[in-house]
Short mmCIF file of C-alpha atoms in Angstrom, two decimals:
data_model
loop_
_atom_site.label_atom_id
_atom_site.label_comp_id
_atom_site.label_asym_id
_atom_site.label_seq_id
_atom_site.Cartn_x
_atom_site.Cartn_y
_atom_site.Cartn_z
CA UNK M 136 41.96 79.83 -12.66
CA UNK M 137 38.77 78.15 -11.66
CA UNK M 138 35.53 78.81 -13.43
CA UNK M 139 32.76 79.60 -10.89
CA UNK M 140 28.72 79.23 -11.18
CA UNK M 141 26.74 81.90 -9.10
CA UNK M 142 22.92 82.54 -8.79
CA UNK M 143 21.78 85.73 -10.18
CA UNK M 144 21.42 87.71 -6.78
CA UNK M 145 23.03 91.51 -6.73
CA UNK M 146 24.86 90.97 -3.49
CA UNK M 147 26.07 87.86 -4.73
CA UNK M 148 26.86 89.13 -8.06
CA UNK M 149 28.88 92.02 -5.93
CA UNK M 150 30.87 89.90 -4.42
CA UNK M 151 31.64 87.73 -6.91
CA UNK M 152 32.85 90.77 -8.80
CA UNK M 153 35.06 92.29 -6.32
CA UNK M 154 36.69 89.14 -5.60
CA UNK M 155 37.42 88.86 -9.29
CA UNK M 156 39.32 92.18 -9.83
CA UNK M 157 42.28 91.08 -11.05
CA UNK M 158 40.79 87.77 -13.29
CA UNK M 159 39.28 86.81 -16.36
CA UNK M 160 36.20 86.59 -15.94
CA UNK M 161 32.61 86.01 -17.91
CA UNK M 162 29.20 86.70 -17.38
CA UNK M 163 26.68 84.39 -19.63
CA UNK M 164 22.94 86.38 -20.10
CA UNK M 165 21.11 83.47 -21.88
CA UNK M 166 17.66 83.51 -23.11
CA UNK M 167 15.42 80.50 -23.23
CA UNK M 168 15.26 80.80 -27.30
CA UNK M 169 16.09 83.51 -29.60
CA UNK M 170 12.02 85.22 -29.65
CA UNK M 171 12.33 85.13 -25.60
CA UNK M 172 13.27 87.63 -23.12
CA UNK M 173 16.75 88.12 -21.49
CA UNK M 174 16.82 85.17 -18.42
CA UNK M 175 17.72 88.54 -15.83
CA UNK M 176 16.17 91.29 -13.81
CA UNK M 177 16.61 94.89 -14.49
CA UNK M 178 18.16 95.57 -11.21
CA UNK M 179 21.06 92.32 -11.65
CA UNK M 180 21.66 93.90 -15.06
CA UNK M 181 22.16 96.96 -13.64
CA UNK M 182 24.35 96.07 -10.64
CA UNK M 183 26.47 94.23 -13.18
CA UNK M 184 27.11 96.94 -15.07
CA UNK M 185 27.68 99.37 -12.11
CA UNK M 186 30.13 97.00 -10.98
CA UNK M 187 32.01 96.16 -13.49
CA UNK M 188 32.26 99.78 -15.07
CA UNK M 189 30.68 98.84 -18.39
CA UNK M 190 30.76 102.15 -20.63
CA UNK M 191 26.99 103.20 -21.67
CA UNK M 192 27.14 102.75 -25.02
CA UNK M 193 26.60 98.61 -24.25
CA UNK M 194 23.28 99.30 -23.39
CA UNK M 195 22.17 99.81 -27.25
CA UNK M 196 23.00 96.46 -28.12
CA UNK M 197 20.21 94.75 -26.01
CA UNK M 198 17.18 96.22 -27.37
CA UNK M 199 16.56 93.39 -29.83
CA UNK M 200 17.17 91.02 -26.89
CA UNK M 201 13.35 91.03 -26.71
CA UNK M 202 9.88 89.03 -26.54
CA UNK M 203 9.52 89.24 -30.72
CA UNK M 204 7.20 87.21 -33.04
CA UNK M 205 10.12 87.57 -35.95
CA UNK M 206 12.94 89.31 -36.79
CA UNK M 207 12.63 93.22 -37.50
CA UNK M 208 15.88 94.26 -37.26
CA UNK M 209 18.08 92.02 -39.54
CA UNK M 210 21.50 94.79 -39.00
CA UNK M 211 22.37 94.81 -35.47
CA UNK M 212 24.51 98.27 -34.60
CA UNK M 213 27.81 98.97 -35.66
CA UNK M 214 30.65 98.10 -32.93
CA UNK M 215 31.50 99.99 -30.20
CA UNK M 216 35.32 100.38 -29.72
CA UNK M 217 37.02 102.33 -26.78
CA UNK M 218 40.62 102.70 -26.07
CA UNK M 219 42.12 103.11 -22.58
CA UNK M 220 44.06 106.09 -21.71
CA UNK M 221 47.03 104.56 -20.38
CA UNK M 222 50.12 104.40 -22.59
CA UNK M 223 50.55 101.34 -25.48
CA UNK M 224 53.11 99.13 -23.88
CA UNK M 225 55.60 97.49 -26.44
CA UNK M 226 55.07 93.78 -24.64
CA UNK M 227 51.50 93.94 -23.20
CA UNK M 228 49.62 96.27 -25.43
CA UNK M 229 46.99 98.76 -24.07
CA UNK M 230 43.80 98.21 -22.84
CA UNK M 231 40.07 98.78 -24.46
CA UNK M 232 36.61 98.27 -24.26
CA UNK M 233 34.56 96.95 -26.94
CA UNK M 234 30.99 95.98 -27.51
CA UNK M 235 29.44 94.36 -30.56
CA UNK M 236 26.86 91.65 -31.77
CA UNK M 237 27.75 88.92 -34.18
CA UNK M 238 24.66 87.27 -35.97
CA UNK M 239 25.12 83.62 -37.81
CA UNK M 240 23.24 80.70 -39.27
CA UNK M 241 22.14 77.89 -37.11
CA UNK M 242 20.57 74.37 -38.42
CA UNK M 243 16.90 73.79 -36.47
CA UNK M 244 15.03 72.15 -38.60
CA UNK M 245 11.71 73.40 -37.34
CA UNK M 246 10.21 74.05 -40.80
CA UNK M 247 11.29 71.91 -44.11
CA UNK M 248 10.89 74.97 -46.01
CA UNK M 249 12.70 77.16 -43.59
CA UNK M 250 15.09 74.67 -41.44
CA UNK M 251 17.84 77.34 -41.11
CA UNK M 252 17.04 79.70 -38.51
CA UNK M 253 19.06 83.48 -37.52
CA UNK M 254 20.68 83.99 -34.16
CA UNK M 255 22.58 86.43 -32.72
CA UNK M 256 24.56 87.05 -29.80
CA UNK M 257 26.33 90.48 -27.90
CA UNK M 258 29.66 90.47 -26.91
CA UNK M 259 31.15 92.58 -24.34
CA UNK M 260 35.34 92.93 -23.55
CA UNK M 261 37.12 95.26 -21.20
CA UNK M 262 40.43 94.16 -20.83
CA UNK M 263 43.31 96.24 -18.91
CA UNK M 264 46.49 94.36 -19.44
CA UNK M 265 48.47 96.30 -17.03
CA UNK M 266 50.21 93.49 -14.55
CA UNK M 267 49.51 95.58 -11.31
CA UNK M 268 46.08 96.21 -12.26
CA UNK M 269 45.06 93.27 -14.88
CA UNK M 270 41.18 92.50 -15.50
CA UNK M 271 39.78 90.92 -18.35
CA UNK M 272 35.44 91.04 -18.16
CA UNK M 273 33.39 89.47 -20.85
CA UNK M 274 29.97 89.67 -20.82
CA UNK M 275 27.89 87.32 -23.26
CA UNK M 276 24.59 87.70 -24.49
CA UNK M 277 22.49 85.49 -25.52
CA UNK M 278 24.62 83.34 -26.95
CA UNK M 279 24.80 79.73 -28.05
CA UNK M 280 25.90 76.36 -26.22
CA UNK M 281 28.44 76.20 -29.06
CA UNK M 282 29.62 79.33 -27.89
CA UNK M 283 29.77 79.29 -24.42
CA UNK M 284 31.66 76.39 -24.58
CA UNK M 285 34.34 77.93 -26.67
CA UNK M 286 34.40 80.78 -23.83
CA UNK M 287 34.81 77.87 -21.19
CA UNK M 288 37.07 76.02 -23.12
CA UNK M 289 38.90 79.44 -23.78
CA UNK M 290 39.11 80.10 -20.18
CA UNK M 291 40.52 76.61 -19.05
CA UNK M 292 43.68 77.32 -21.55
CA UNK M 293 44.24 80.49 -19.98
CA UNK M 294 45.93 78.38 -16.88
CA UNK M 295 48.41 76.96 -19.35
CA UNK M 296 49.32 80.12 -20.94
CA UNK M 297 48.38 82.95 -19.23
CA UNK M 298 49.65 85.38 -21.50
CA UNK M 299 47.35 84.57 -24.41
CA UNK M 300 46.15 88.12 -26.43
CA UNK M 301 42.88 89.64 -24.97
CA UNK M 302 42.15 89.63 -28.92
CA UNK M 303 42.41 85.76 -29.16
CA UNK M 304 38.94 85.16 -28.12
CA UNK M 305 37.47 87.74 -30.32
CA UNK M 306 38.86 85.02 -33.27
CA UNK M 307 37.31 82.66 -32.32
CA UNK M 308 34.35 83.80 -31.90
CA UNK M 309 34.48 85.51 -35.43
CA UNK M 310 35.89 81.79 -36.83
CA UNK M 311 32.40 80.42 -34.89
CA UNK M 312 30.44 82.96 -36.85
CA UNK M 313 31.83 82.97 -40.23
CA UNK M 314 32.03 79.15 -40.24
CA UNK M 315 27.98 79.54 -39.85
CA UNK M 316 27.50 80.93 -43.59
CA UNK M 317 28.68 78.62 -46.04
CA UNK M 318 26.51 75.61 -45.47
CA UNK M 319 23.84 78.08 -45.18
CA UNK M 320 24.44 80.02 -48.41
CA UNK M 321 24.71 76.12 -49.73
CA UNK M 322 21.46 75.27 -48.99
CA UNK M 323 19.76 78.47 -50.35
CA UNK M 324 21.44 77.83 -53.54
CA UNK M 325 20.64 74.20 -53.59
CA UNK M 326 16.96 75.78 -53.42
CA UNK M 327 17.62 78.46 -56.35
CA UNK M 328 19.27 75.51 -58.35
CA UNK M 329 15.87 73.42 -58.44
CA UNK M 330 13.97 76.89 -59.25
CA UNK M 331 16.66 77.10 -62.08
CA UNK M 332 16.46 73.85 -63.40
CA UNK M 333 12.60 74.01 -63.71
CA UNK M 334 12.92 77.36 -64.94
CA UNK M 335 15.34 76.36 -68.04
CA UNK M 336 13.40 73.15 -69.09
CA UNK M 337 9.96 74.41 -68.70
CA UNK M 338 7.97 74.72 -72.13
CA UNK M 339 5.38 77.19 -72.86
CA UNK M 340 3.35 75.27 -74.37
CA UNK M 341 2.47 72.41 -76.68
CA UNK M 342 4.59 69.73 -75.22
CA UNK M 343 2.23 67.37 -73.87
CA UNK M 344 3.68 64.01 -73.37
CA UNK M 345 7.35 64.98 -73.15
CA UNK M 346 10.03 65.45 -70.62
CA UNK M 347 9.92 69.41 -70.59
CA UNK M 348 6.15 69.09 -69.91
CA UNK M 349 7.16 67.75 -66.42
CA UNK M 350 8.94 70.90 -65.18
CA UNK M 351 5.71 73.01 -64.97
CA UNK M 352 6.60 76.40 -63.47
CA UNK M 353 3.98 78.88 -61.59
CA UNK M 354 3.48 81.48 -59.47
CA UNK M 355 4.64 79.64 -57.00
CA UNK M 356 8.37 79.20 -58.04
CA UNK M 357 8.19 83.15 -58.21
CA UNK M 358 7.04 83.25 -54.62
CA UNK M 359 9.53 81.28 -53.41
CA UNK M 360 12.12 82.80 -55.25
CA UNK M 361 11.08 86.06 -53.82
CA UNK M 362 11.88 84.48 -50.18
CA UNK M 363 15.15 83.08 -51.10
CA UNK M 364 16.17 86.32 -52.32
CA UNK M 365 15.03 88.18 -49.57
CA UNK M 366 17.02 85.82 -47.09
CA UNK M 367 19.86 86.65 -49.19
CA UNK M 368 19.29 90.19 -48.84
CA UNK M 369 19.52 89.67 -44.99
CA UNK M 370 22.33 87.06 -45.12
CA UNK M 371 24.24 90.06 -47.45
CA UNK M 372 23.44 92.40 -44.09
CA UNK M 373 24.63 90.30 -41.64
CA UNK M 374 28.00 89.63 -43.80
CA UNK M 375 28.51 93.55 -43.91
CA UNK M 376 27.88 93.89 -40.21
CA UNK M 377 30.48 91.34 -39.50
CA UNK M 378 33.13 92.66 -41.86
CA UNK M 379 32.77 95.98 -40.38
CA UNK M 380 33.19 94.04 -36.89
CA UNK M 381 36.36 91.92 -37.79
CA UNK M 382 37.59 95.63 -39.49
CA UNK M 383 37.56 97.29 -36.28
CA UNK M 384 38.42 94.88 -34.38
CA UNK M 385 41.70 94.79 -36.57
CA UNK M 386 42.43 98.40 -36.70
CA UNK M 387 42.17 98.64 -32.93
CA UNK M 388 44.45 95.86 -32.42
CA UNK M 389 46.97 97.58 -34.68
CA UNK M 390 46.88 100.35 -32.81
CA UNK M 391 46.77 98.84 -29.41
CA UNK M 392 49.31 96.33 -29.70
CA UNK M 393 51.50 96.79 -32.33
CA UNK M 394 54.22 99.80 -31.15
CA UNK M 395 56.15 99.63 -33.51
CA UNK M 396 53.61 100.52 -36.74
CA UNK M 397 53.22 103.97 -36.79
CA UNK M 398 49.26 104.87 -36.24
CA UNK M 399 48.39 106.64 -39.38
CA UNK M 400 49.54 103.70 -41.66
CA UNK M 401 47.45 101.45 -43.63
CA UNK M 402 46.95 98.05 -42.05
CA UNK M 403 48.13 96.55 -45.11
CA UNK M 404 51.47 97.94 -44.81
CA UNK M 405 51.22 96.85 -41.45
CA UNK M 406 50.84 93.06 -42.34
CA UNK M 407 54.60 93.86 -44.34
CA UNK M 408 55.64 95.55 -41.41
CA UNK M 409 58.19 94.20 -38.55
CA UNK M 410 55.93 92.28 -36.18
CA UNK M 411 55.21 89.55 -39.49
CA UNK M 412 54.92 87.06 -37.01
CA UNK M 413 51.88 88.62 -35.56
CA UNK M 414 49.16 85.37 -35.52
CA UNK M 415 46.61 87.48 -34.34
CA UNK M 416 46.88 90.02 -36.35
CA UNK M 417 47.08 87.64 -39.38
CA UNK M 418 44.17 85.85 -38.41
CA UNK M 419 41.47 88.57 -38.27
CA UNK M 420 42.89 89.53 -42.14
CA UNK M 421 42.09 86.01 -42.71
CA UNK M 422 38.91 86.35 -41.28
CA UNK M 423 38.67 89.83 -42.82
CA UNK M 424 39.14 87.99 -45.97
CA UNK M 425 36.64 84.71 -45.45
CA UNK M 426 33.72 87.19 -45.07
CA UNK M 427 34.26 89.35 -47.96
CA UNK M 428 34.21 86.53 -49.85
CA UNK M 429 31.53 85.00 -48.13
CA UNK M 430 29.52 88.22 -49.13
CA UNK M 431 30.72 87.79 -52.70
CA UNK M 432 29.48 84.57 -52.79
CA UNK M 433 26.04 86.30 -51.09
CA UNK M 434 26.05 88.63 -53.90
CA UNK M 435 26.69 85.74 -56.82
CA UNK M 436 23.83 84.41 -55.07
CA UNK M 437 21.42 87.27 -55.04
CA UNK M 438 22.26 88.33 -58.97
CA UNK M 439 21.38 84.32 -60.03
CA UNK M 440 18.19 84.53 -57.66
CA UNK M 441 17.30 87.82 -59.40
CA UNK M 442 17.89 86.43 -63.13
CA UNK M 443 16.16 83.44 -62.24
CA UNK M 444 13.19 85.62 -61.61
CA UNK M 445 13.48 87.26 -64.28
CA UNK M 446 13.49 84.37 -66.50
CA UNK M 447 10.30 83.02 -64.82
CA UNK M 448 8.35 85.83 -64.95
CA UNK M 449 9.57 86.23 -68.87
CA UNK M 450 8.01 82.27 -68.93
CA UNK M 451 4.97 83.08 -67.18
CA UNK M 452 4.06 85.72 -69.18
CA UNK M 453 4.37 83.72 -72.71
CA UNK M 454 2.74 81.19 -70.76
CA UNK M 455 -0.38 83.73 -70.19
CA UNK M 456 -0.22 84.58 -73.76
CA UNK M 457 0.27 81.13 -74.42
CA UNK M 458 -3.30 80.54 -73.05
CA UNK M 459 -4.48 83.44 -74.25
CA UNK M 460 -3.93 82.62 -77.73
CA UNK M 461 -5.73 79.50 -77.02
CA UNK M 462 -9.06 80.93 -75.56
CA UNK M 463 -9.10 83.18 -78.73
CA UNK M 464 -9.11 80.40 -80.41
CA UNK M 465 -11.28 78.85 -79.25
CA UNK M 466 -14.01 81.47 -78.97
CA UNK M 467 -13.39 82.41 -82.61
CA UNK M 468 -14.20 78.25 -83.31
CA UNK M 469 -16.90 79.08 -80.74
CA UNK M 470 -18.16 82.25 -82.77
CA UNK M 471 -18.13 80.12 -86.05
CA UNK M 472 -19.95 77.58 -84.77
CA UNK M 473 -22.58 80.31 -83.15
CA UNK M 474 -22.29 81.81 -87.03
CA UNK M 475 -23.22 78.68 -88.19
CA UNK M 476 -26.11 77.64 -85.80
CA UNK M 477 -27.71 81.61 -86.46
CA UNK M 478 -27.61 80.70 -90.11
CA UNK M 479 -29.23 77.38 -89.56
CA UNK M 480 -32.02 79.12 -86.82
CA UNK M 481 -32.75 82.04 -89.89
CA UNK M 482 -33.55 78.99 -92.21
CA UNK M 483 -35.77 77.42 -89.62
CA UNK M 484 -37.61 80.57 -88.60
CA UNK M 485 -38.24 81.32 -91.96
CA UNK M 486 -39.14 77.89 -92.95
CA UNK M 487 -41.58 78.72 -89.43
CA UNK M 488 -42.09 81.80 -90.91
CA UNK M 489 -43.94 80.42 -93.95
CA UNK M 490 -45.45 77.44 -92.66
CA UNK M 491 -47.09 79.52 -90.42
CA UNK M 492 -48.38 81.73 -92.99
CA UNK M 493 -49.54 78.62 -94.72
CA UNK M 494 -51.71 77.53 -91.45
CA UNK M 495 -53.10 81.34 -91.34
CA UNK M 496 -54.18 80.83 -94.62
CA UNK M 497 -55.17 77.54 -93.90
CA UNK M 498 -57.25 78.89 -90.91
CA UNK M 499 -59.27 81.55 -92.65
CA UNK M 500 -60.45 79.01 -95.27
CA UNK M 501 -61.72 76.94 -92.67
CA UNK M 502 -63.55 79.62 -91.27
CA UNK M 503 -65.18 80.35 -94.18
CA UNK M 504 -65.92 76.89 -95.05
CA UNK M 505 -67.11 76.30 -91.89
CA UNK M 506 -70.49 77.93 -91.50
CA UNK M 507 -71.49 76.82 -94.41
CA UNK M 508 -70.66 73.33 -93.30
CA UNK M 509 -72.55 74.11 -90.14
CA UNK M 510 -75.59 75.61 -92.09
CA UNK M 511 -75.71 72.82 -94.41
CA UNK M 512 -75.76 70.12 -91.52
CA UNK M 513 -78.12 72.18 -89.10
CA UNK M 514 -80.85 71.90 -91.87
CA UNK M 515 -80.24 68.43 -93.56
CA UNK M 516 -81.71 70.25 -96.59
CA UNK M 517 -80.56 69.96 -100.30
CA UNK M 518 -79.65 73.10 -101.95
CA UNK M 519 -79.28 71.93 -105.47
CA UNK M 520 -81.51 69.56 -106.81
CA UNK M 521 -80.82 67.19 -109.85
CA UNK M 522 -83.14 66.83 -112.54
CA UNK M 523 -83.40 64.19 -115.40
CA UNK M 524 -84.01 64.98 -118.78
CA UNK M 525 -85.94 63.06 -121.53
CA UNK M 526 -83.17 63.17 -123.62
CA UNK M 527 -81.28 60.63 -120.69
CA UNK M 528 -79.16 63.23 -119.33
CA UNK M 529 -79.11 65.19 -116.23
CA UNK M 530 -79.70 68.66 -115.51
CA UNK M 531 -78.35 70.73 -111.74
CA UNK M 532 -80.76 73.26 -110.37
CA UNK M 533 -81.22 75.47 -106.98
CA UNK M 534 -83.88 74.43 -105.12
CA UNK M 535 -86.78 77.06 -104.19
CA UNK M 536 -85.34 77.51 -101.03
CA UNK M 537 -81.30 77.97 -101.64
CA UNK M 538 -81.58 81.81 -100.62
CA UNK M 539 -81.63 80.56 -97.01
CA UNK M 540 -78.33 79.04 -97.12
CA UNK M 541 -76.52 82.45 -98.36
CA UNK M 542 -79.11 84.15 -95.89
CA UNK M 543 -76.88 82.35 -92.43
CA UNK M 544 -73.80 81.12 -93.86
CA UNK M 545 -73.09 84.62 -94.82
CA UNK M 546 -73.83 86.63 -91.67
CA UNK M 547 -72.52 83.42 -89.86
CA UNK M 548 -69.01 83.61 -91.49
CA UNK M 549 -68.33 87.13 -90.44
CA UNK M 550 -69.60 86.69 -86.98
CA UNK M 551 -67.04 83.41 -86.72
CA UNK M 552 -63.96 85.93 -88.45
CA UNK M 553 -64.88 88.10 -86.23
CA UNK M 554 -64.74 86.16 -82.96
CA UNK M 555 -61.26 84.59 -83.94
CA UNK M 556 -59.65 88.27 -84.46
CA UNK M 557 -61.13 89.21 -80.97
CA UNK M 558 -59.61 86.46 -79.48
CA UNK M 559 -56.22 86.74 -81.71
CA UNK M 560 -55.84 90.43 -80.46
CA UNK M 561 -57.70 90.56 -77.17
CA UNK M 562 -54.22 90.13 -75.19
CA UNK M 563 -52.82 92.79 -76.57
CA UNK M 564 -55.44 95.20 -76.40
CA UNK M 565 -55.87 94.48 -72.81
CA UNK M 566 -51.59 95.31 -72.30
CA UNK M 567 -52.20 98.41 -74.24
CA UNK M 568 -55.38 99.59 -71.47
CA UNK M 569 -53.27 98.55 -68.56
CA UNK M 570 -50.47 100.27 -70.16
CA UNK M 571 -52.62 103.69 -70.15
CA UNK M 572 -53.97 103.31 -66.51
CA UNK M 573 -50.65 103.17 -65.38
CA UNK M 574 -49.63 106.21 -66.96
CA UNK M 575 -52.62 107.95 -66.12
CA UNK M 576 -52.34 106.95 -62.84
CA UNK M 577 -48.65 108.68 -62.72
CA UNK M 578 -50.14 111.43 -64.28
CA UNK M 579 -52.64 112.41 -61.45
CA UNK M 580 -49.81 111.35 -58.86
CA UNK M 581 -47.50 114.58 -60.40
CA UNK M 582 -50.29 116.33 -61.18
#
């Protein structure tokens, strides 16, 4: 068998397919990345599956084959599994049709946060092993380089042995697949190990200076954690969706082409049963097998992630109180200190309190000292005159004319108390008659 290359052209894609009848043949739908659209026209699709009589039920596996930002729809559909209607032959099995989608892991590097990145591929079989009328049509989705060349290299042994199991490829496509998810699930926990490690020798508080105070955890740790665990969550889907797959796939290959295990039996008992030597068979239990406990390992995963969290958010909250404690703290040595600084600003205003009463005082004994001050300068007269005696001593006396200092610095002094309690109380008064004429003015507004 020779592997051909055609353009995508319906009347050479007719051809093609009529001339290939009786082969195995494959038909590669690639897309330029995994966010791009299928790399075919509606009407080639169509003619292709006109052609090669591809049941209807393949058309719900292309959907997510689509111009997309990110992934929406982590599960792909469950697998589609027809059996032909011609009798199981003891030595070449019957034939099916079978359609699923297979989603792995694949290292890109494109983000260091993020440098595993999801892909998927559909897979499409119709085999009829019947020697007068054999055909074998794949049809391949999107898939990898990787996989495509484990078609190619799948069809170049088929020259060698040509009567290799229509099931064979399906293994090794499942091996391609499952081998995908270990290194993957590796590096996530790598990433909850560090989260871990933080998370178990950070200190809430008080270690300045030490080795714990170096593993500082925050919000962020519990953000990231939160995206680990939902990649788990999708990793966990994918693992189901390809157990169900390699399930299937087994059953159907017990019943197709295994005669002599009675259909209603377990495929357990099967493995026990005559055809032991079954390889394929025993290799999709083993792969059976590797992904349940690849989604053990998934779910280990997810329940450390989730305790992880748990523990963080237990840390980030004594953390908060933590700081919490501290700010009371402080604002009760705050509130002390603000006790402290009232006490000392009562002293002061009532130290204020009396000189100021001192100055009043003060004040109104210079105003009544003054006029007379005043009155006794202004006239430059003496008031009280002194008088010697014959006796040698000396005798004080008013003069004729001390009337006329009682006469102004009496009238005087109440005239100057009077001008200082005018001025004292003059902005007050004024407030107060503002006060009014705004409230009258209201008044006649209502009114």
């Amino acid at each position: 068998m020779q592997l051909a290359i055609i353009d995508l052209n319906p009347q050479q894609l007719c051809s093609f397919v009529q001339r290939t009848t009786h082969s195995f043949r494959v038909f590669y739908i690639r897309q330029a990345h995994s966010y791009r659209r299928l790399q075919v026209t509606k009407d080639v699709f169509n003619v292709l599956l006109h052609e090669c009589q591809v049941f209807p039920q393949f058309r719900d596996f292309l959907p997510d084959f689509k111009f997309k930002t990110k992934e929406k729809e982590v599960a792909p559909p469950r697998i589609k599994f027809r059996p032909g209607n011609d009798p199981i032959d003891r030595f070449i099995g019957r034939g099916f049709e079978t359609a699923y989608i297979l989603r792995f892991m694949e290292l890109t590097n494109r983000t260091p946060s993020r440098p595993w990145s999801l892909r998927q591929f559909a897979v499409y079989h119709k085999s009829t092993p019947n020697v007068s009328d054999y055909c074998s049509t794949w049809i391949l989705v999107g898939g990898s380089k990787r996989t495509e060349g484990c078609v190619d290299k799948h069809a170049e042994s088929l020259n060698e042995s040509p009567q290799t199991s229509p099931f064979e490829l399906h293994v090794m496509l499942l091996d391609i697949v499952i081998a995908s998810w270990r290194p993957y699930l590796l590096h996530l926990l790598e990433r909850v190990e560090i989260s871990s490690t933080k998370a178990v020798l950070a200190a809430v508080g008080g270690t300045k200076g030490t080795l714990r105070d170096v593993y500082e955890i925050n919000e962020k740790d519990f953000q990231k954690l939160k995206g680990i665990e939902d990649q788990t969550c999708d990793a966990l889907l994918c693992l189901e969706s390809t157990l169900d797959t390699v399930n299937v796939l087994a059953d159907m290959y017990n019943q197709c082409y295994r005669p002599s295990h009675k259909a209603g039996a377990s495929r357990r008992s099967a493995a026990k049963g005559p055809c032991i030597g079954d390889a394929i068979f025993f290799s999709l239990l083993e792969k059976e097998k590797d992904v349940a406990y690849a989604r053990k390992k998934a779910e280990t995963l997810l329940a450390k992630i989730r305790n992880t969290r748990s523990l963080i958010s237990t840390l980030l909250e004594c953390r908060n109180g933590y700081n919490l404690h501290q700010q009371i703290s402080a604002l009760q040595s705050l509130q002390r200190q603000g006790q402290e600084e009232n006490a000392i600003m009562r002293q002061l205003a009532e130290k204020g309190s009396r000189d100021s009463a001192s100055v009043r005082i003060l004040t109104i004994i210079t105003l009544i000292y003054l006029p007379c001050t005043v009155v006794s300068s202004f006239y430059s007269t003496q008031f009280v005159a002194r008088k010697d005696l014959a006796s040698g001593g000396t005798h004080m006396e008013y003069a004729q004319n001390s009337w006329l200092f009682f006469a102004v610095s009496i009238p005087l002094t109440f005239v100057t108390i009077a001008i200082w309690w005018g001025w004292a109380n003059y902005a007050p008064w004024v407030t107060r008659l503002q006060r009014k004429e705004k409230i009258k003015e209201k008044d006649s507004e209502l009114a």
